[in-house]
Coordinates of N, CA and C in Angstrom, one line a residue:
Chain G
X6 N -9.0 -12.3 9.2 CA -10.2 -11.8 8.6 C -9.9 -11.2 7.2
X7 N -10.6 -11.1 6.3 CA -10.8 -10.8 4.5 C -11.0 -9.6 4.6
X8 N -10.4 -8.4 3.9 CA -11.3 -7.3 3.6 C -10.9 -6.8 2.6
X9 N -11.4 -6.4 1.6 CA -11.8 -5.4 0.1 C -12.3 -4.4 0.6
X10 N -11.0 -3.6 0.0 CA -11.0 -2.3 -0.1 C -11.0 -1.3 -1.5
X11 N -12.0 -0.7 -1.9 CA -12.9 0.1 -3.0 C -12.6 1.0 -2.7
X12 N -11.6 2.4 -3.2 CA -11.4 3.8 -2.8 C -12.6 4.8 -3.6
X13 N -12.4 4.1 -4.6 CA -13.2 5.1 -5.9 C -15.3 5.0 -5.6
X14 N -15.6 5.6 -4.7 CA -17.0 5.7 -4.7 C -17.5 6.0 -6.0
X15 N -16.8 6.8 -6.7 CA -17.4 7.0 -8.5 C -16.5 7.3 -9.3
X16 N -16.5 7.1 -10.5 CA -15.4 7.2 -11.4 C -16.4 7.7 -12.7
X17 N -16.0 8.7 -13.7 CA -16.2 9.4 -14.7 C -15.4 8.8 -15.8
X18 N -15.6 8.5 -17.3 CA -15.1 8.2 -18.4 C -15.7 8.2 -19.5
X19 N -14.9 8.6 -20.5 CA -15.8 9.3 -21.7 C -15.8 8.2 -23.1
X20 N -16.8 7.6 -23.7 CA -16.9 6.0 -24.2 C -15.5 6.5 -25.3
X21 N -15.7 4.8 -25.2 CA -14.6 4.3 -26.3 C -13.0 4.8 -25.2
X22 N -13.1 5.1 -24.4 CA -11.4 5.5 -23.4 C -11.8 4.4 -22.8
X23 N -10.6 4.1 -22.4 CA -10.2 2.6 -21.2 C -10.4 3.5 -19.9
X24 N -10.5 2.9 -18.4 CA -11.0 3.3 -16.9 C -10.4 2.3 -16.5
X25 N -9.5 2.6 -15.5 CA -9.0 1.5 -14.5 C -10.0 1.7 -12.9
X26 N -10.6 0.0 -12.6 CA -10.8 0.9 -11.2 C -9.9 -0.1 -10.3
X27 N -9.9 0.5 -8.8 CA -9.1 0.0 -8.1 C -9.6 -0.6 -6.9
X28 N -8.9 -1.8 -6.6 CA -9.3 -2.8 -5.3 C -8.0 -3.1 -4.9
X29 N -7.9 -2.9 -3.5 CA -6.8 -3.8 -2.4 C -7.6 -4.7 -1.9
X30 N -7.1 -5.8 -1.2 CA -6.8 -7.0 -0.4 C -6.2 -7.0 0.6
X31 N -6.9 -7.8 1.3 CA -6.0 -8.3 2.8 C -6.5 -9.4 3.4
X32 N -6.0 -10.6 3.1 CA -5.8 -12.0 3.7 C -4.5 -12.3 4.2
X33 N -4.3 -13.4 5.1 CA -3.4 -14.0 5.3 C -3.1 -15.4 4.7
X34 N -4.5 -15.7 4.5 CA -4.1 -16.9 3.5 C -3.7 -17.2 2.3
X35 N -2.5 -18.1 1.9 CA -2.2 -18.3 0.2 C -3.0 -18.4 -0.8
X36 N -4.0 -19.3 -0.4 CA -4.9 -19.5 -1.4 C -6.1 -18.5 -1.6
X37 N -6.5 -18.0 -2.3 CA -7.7 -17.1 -2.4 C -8.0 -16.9 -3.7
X38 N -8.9 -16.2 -4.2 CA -9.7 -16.0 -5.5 C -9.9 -14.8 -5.3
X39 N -10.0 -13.9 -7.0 CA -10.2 -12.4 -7.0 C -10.8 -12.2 -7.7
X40 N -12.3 -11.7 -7.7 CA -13.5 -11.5 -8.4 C -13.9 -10.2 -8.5
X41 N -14.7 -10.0 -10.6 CA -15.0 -8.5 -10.4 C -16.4 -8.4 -11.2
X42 N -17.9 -8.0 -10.5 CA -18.8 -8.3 -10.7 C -19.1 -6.5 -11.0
X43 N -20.3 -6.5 -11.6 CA -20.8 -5.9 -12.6 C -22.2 -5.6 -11.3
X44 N -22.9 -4.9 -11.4 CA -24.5 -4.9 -11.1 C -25.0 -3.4 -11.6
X45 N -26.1 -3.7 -12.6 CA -26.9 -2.3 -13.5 C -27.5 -2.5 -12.4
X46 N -28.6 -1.4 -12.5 CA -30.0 -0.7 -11.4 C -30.8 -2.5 -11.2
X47 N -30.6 -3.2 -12.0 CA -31.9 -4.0 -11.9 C -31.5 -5.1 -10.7
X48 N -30.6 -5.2 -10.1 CA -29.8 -5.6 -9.0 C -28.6 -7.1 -9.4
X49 N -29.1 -7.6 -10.4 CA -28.4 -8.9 -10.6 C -26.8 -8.8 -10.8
X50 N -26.0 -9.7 -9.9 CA -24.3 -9.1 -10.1 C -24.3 -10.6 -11.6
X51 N -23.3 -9.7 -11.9 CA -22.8 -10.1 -13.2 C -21.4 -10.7 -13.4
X52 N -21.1 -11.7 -13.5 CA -19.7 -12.0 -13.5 C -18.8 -11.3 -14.6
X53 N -17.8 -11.0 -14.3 CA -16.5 -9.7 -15.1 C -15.4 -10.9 -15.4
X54 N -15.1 -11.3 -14.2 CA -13.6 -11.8 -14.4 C -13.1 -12.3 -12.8
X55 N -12.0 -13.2 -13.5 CA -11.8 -14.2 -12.0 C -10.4 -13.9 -12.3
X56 N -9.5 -13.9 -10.9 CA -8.0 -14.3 -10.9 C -7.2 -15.3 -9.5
X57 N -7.0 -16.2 -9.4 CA -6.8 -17.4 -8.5 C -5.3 -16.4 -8.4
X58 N -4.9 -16.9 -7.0 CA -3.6 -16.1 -6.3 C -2.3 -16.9 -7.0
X59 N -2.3 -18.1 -7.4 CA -1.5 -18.9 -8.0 C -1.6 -18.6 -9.3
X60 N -2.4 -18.1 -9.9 CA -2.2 -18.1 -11.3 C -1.2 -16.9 -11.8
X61 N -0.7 -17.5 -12.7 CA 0.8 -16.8 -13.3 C 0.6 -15.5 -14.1
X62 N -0.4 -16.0 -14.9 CA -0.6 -14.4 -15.8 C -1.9 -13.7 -15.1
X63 N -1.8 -12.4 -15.6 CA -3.5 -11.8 -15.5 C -4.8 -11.8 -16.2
X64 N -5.7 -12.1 -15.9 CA -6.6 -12.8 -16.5 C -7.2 -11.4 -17.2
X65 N -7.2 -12.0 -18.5 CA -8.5 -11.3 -19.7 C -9.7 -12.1 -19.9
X66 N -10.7 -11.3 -20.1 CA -11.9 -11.6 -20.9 C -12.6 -10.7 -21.4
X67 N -12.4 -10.6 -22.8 CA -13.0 -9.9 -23.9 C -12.2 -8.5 -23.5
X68 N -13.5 -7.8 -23.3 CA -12.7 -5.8 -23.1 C -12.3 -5.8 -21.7
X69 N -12.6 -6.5 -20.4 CA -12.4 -6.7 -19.1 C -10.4 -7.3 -18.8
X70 N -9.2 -7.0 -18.1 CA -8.6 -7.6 -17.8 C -8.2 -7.2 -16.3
X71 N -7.5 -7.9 -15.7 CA -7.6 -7.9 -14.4 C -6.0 -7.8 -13.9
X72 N -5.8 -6.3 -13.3 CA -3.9 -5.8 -13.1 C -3.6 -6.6 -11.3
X73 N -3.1 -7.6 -11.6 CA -2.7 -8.5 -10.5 C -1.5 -7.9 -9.7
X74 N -1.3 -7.1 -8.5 CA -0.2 -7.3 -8.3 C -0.2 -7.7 -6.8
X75 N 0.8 -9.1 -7.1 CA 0.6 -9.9 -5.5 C 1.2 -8.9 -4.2
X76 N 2.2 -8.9 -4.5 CA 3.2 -7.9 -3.6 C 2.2 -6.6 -2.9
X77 N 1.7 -6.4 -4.2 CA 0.6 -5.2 -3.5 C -0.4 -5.2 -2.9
X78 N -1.1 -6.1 -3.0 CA -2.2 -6.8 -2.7 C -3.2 -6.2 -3.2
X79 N -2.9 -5.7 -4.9 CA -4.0 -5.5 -5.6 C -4.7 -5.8 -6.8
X80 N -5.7 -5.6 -7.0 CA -6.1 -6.5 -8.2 C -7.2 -5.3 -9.0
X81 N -6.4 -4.6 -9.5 CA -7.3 -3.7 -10.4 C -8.5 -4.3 -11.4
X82 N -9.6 -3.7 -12.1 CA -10.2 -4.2 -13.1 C -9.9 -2.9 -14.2
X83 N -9.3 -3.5 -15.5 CA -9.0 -2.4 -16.1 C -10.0 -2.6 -17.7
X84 N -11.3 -1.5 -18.0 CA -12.1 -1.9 -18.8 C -11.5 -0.6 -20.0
X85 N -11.5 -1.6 -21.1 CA -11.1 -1.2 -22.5 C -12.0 -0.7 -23.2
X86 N -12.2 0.2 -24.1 CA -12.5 1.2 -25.3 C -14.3 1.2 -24.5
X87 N -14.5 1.6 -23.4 CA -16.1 1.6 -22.7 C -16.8 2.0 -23.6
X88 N -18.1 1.5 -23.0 CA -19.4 1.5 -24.0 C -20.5 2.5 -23.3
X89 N -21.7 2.9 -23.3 CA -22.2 3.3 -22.7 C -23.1 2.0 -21.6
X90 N -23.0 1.5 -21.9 CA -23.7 0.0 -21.6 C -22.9 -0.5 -20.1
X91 N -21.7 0.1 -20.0 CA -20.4 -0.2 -19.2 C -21.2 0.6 -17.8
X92 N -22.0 1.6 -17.9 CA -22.6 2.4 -16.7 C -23.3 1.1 -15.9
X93 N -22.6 0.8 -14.2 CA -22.9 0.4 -13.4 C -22.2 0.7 -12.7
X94 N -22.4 -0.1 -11.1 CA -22.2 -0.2 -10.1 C -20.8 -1.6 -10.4
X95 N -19.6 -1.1 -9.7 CA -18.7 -2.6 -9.7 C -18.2 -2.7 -8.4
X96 N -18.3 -4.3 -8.4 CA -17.6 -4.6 -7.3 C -16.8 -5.5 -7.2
X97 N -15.2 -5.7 -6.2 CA -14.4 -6.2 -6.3 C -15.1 -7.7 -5.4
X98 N -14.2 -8.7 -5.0 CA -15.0 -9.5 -4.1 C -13.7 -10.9 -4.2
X99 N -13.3 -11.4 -2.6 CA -12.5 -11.9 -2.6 C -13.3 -13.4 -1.7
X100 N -12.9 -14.9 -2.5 CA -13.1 -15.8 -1.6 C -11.6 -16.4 -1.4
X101 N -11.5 -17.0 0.2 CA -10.7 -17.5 1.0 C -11.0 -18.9 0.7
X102 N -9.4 -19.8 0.4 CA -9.0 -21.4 0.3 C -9.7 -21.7 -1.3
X103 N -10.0 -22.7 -1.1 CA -10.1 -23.7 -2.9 C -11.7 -23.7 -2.6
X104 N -12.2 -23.7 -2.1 CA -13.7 -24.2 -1.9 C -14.5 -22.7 -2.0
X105 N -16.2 -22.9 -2.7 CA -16.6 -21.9 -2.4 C -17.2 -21.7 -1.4
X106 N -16.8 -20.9 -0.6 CA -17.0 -20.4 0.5 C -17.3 -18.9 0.6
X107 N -17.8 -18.2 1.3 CA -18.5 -17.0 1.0 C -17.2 -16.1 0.5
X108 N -18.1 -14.9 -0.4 CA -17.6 -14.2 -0.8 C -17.2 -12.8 0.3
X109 N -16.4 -12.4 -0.3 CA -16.3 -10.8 0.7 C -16.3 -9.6 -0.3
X110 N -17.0 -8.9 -0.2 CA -17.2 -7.7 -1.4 C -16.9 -6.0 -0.6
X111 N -16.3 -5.5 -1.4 CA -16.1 -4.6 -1.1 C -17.3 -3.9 -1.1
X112 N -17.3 -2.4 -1.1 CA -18.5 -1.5 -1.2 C -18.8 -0.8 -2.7
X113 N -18.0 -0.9 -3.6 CA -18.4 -0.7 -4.7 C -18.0 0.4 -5.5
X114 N -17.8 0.2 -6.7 CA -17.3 2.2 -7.5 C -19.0 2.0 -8.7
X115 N -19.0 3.3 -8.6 CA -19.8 3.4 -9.5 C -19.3 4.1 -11.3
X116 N -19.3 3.6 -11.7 CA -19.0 3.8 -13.2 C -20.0 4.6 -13.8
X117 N -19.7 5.6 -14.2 CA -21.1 6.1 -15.3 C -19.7 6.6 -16.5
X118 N -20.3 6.1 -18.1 CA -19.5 6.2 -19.1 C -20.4 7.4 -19.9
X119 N -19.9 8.3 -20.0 CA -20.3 10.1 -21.1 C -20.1 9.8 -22.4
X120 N -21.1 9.9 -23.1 CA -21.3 9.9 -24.7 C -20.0 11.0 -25.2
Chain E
X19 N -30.5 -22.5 -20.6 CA -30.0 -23.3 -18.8 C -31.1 -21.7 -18.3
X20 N -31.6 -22.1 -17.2 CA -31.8 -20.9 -16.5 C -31.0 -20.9 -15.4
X21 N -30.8 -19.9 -15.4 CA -29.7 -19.3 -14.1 C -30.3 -19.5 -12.5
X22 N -30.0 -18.2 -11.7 CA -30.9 -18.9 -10.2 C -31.8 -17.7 -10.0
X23 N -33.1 -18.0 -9.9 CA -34.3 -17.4 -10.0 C -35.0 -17.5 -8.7
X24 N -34.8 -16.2 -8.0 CA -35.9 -15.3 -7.1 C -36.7 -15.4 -7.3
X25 N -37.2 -15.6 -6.0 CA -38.9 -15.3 -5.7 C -39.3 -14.4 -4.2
X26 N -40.0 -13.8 -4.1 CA -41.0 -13.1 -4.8 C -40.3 -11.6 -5.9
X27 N -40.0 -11.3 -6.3 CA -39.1 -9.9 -7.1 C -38.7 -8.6 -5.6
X28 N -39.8 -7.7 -5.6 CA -40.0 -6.9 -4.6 C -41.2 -7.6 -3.5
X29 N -40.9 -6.9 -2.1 CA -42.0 -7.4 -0.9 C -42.1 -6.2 -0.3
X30 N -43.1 -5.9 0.5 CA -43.3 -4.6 1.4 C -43.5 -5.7 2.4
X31 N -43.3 -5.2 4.1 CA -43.7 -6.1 5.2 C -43.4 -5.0 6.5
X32 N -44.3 -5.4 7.3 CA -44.3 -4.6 8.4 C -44.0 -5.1 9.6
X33 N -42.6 -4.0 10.1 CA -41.9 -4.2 11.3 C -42.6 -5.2 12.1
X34 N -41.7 -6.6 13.0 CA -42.4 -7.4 13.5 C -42.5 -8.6 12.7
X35 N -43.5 -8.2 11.4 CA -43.7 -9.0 10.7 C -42.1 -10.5 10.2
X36 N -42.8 -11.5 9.6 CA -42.1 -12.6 9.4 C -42.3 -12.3 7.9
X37 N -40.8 -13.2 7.0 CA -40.5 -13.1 5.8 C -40.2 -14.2 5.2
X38 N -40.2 -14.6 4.0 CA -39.5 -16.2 3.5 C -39.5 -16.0 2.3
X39 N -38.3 -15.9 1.6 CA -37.7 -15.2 0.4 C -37.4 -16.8 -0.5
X40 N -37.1 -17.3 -1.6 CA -37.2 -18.4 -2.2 C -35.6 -18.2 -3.3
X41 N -35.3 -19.5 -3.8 CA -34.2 -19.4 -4.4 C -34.5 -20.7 -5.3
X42 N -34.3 -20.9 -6.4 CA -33.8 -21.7 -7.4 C -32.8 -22.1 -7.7
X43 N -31.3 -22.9 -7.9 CA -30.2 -22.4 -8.5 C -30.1 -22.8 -9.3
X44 N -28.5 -22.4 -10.0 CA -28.7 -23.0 -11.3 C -28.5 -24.4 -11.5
X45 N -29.0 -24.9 -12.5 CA -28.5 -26.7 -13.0 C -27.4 -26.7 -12.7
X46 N -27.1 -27.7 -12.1 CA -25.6 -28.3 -11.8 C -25.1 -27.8 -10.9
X47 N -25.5 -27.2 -10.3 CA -24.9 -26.4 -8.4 C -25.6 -26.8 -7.2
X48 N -25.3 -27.4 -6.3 CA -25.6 -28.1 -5.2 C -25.7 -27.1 -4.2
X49 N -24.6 -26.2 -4.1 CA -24.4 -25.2 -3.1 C -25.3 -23.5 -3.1
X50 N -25.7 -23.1 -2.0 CA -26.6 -21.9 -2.4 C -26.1 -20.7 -1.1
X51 N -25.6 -19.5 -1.2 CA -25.3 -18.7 -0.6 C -26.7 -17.7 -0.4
X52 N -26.6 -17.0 0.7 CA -27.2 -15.9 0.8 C -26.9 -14.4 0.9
X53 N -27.1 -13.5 0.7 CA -26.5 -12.4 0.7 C -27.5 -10.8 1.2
X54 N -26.9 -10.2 2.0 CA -28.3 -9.0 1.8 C -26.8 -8.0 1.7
X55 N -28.1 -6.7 1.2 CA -27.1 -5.9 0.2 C -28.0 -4.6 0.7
X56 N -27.4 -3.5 1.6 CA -28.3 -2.4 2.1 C -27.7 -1.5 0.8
X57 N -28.4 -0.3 1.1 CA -28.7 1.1 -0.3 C -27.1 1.3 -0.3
X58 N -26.6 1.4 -1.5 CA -25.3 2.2 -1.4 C -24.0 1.2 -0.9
X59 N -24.5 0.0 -0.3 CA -23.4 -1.1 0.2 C -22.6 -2.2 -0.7
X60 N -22.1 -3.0 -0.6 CA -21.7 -4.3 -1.3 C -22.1 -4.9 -0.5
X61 N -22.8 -6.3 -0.8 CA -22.9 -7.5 -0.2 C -22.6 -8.1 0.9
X62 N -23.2 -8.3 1.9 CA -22.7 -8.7 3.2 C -23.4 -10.6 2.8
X63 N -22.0 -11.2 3.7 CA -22.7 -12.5 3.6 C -23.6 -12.7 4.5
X64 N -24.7 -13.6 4.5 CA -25.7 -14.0 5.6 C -25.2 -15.8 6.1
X65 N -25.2 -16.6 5.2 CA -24.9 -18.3 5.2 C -24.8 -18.7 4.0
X66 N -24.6 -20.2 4.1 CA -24.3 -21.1 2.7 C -25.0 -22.2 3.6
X67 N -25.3 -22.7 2.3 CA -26.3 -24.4 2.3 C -25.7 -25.1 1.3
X68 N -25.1 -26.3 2.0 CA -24.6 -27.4 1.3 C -25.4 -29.0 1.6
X69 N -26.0 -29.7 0.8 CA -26.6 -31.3 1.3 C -27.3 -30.6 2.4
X70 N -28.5 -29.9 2.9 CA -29.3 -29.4 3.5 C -28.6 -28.9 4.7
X71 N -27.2 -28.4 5.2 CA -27.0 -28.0 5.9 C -26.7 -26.7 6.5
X72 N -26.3 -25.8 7.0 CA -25.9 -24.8 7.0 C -24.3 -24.8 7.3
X73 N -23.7 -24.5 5.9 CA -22.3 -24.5 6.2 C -21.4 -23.8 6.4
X74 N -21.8 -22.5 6.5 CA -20.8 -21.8 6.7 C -21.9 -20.0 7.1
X75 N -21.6 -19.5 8.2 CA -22.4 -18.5 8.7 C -21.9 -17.0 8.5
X76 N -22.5 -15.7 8.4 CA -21.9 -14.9 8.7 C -22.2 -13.9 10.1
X77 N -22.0 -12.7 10.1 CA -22.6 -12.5 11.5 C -23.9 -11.4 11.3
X78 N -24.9 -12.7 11.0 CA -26.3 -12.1 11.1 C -26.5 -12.9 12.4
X79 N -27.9 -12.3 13.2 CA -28.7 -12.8 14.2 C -29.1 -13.8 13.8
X80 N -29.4 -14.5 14.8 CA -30.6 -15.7 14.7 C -32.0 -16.0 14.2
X81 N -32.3 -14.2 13.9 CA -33.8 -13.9 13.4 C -33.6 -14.3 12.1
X82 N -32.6 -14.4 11.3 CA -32.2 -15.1 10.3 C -31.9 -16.5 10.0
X83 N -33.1 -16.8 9.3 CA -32.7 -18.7 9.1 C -32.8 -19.3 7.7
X84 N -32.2 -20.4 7.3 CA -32.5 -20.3 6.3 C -32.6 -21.9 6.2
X85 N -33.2 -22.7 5.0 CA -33.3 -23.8 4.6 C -32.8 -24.2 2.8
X86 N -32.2 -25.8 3.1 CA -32.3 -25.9 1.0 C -32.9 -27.3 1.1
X87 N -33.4 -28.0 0.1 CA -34.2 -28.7 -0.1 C -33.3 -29.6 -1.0
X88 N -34.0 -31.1 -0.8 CA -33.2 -32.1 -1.4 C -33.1 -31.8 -3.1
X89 N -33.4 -30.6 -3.9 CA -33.4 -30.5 -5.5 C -32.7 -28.8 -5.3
X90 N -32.0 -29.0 -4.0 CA -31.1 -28.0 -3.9 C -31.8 -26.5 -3.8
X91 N -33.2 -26.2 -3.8 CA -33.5 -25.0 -4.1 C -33.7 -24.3 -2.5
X92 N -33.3 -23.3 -1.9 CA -33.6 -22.9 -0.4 C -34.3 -21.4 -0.6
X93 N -34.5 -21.4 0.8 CA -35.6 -20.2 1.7 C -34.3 -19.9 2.3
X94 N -34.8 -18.4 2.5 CA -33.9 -17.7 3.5 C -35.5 -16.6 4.6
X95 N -35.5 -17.0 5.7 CA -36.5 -16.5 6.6 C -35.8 -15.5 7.4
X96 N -36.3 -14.7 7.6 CA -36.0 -13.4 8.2 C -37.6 -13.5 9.6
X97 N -37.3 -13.7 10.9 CA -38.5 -12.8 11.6 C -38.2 -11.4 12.5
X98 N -39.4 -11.2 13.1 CA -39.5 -10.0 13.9 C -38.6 -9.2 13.3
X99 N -39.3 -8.7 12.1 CA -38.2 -7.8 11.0 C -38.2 -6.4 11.9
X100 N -36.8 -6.1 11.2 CA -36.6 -4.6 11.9 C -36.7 -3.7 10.4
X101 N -36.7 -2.0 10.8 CA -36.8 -1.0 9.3 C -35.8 -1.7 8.8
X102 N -34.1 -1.7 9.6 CA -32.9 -2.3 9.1 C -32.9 -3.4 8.2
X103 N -33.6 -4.7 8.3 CA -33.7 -5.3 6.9 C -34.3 -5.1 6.2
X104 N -34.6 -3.8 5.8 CA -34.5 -3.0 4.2 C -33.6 -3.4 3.3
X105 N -33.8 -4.3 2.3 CA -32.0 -4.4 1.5 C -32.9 -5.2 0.2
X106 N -31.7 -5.6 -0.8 CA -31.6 -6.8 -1.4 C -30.8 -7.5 -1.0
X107 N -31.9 -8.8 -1.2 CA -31.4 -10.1 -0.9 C -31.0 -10.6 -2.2
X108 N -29.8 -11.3 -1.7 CA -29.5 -11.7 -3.1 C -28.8 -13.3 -2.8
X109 N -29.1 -14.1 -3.9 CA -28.9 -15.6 -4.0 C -27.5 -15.9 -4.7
X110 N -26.8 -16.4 -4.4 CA -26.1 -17.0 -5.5 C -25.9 -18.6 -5.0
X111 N -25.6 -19.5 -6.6 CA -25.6 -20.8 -6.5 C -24.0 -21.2 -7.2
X112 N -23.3 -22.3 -6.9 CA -22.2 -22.8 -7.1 C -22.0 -24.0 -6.8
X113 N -21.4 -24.5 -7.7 CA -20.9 -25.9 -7.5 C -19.7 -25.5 -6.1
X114 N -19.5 -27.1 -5.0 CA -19.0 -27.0 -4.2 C -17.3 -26.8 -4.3
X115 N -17.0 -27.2 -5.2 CA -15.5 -26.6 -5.4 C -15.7 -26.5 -7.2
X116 N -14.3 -25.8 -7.3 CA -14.1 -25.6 -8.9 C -14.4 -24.4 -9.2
X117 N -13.8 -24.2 -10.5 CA -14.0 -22.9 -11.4 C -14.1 -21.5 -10.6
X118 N -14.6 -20.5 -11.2 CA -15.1 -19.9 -10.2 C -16.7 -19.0 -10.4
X119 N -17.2 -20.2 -10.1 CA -18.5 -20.7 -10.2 C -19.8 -19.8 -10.1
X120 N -19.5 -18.7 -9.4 CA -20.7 -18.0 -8.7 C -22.1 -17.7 -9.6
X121 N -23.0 -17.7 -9.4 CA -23.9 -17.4 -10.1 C -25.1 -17.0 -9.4
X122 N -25.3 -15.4 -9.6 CA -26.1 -14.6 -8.9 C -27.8 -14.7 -9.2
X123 N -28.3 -14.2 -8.6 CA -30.0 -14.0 -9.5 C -30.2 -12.4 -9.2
X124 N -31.4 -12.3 -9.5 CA -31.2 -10.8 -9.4 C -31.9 -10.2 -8.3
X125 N -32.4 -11.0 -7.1 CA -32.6 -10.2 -5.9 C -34.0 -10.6 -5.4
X126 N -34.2 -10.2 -4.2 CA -35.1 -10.0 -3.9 C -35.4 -8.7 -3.0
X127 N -36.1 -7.7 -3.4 CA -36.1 -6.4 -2.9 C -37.2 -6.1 -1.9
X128 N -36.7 -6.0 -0.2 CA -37.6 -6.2 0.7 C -37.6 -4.7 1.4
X129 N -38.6 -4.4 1.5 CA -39.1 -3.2 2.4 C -39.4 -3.7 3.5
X130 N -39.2 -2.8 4.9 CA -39.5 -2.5 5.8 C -40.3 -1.8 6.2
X131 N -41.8 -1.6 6.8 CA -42.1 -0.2 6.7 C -43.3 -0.5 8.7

């Protein structure tokens, strides 16, 4: 069985400072995908960022990069110089093998970014 | 492009009552997930629809069914609702393999009452 594990029920950060939040893993399978979705009040998740178990480096996009560490079985989302706009709900979320197959999501950290 | 678009937005429905929640996906995605999402939770999976099938389950009841239609767009049916399916429902669509595809809509928010 898959499970995502979210310790941080909320996290505090004051804009323009970087916030790391944190996710563990637990598969037994090699292949897997590591996903980090975004959702404001209006419910729609948001895609952040992807990291495949095979891939070599850690994946960036834009202010978003993603702290891979296999051994650990973690996959941090670490967000750069925050905005106030950054205030939501995140969630980590792992699919099992090459195919899309359901997702497993953890329960969520809540981000709010202070002027 | 539009993305994958919910229907009805919010519902109110009373215990007992039957439900049938709608999905769009996006262009170029064959595949459609379902998801319900209680207050305060992350996403639990419900099923996936692939070429009108149901392909892959999670551990919801039976009172939970769902259909996709040959232009890919599916229903997710909920009966003999309990308070407990209080949630958002939420859609996402994906090509069957590749990338990492997911693409959410923004819900459908159903009351129990």
């Amino acid at each position: 069985a898959q499970k995502i594990t979210q310790t941080q029920p909320g996290m505090f950060v004051q804009e323009k400072e970087a916030v790391t939040l944190d996710c563990t893993y637990d598969t037994s399978d090699p292949s897997y995908g590591l996903f980090w979705y975004k959702q404001p009040s209006s419910g729609e998740m948001i895609f952040l960022i992807y990291q495949g178990s095979y891939d070599q480096q850690n994946a960036t996009e834009g202010r978003y990069s993603l702290n891979f560490q296999k051994a650990r079985k973690s996959a941090n989302l670490v967000i750069s110089a925050s905005q106030l706009g950054d205030s939501a709900m995140y969630f980590c979320a792992m699919r099992v093998g090459g195919s899309n197959y359901k997702l497993t999501f953890g329960k969520g950290t809540l981000l709010t970014v202070n002027p | 492009d539009a993305g994958v678009t919910q229907s009805p937005t919010h519902l109110i429905k009373t215990r007992g009552q039957q439900v049938t929640l709608r999905c769009s996906p996006k262009s170029g995605h064959d595949t459609v997930s379902w998801y319900q999402q209680a207050l305060g939770q992350g996403p639990q999976f419900i099923f996936q629809y692939y070429e009108e099938e149901e392909r892959q389950r999670g551990n919801f009841p039976d009172r939970f069914s769902g259909h996709q239609f040959p232009n890919y767009s599916s229903e997710l049916n909920v009966n003999a609702l309990l308070l407990g399916d209080s949630a958002l429902y939420l859609c996402a669509s994906s090509p069957l393999m590749g990338g990492n595809g997911y693409t959410f809509g923004s819900g459908t928010r159903l009351t129990v009452v």
